[in-house]
């Protein structure tokens, strides 16, 4: 058993390190989204209640999924995932972090929109990619 004062170093695989770097850079876009949502709720940007709700969903999904994606990279390395399974486990959540918010945006864009258009399918594609990524990672961890 290690002493409580002993620290260990976490080393990421080159694949996870690269994906983590890209994911961290996307946080700037999420910050911009937060600023934009704050303008919406102050009434500076005219939107329907539906569009306001989808703007919040867009921003919330982006932030949560980016955070989860960073955790998943560490777990993918802990499970020693490689090959196709390694890439699905590493990229599923970050790709969903792009697709789902994009779907919320595209399906609510326009003037006086009160219902999602057909681009809502992008949200569900993102949900499928998310499920593939976390199931791959979860099974990989159980089999490691």
Coordinates of C-alpha atoms in Angstrom, one line a residue, residues 3 24 44 89:
X3 CA 1.7 6.2 1.6
X24 CA -9.4 21.5 -24.3
X44 CA -30.6 41.0 -25.9
X89 CA -13.7 4.6 -26.8

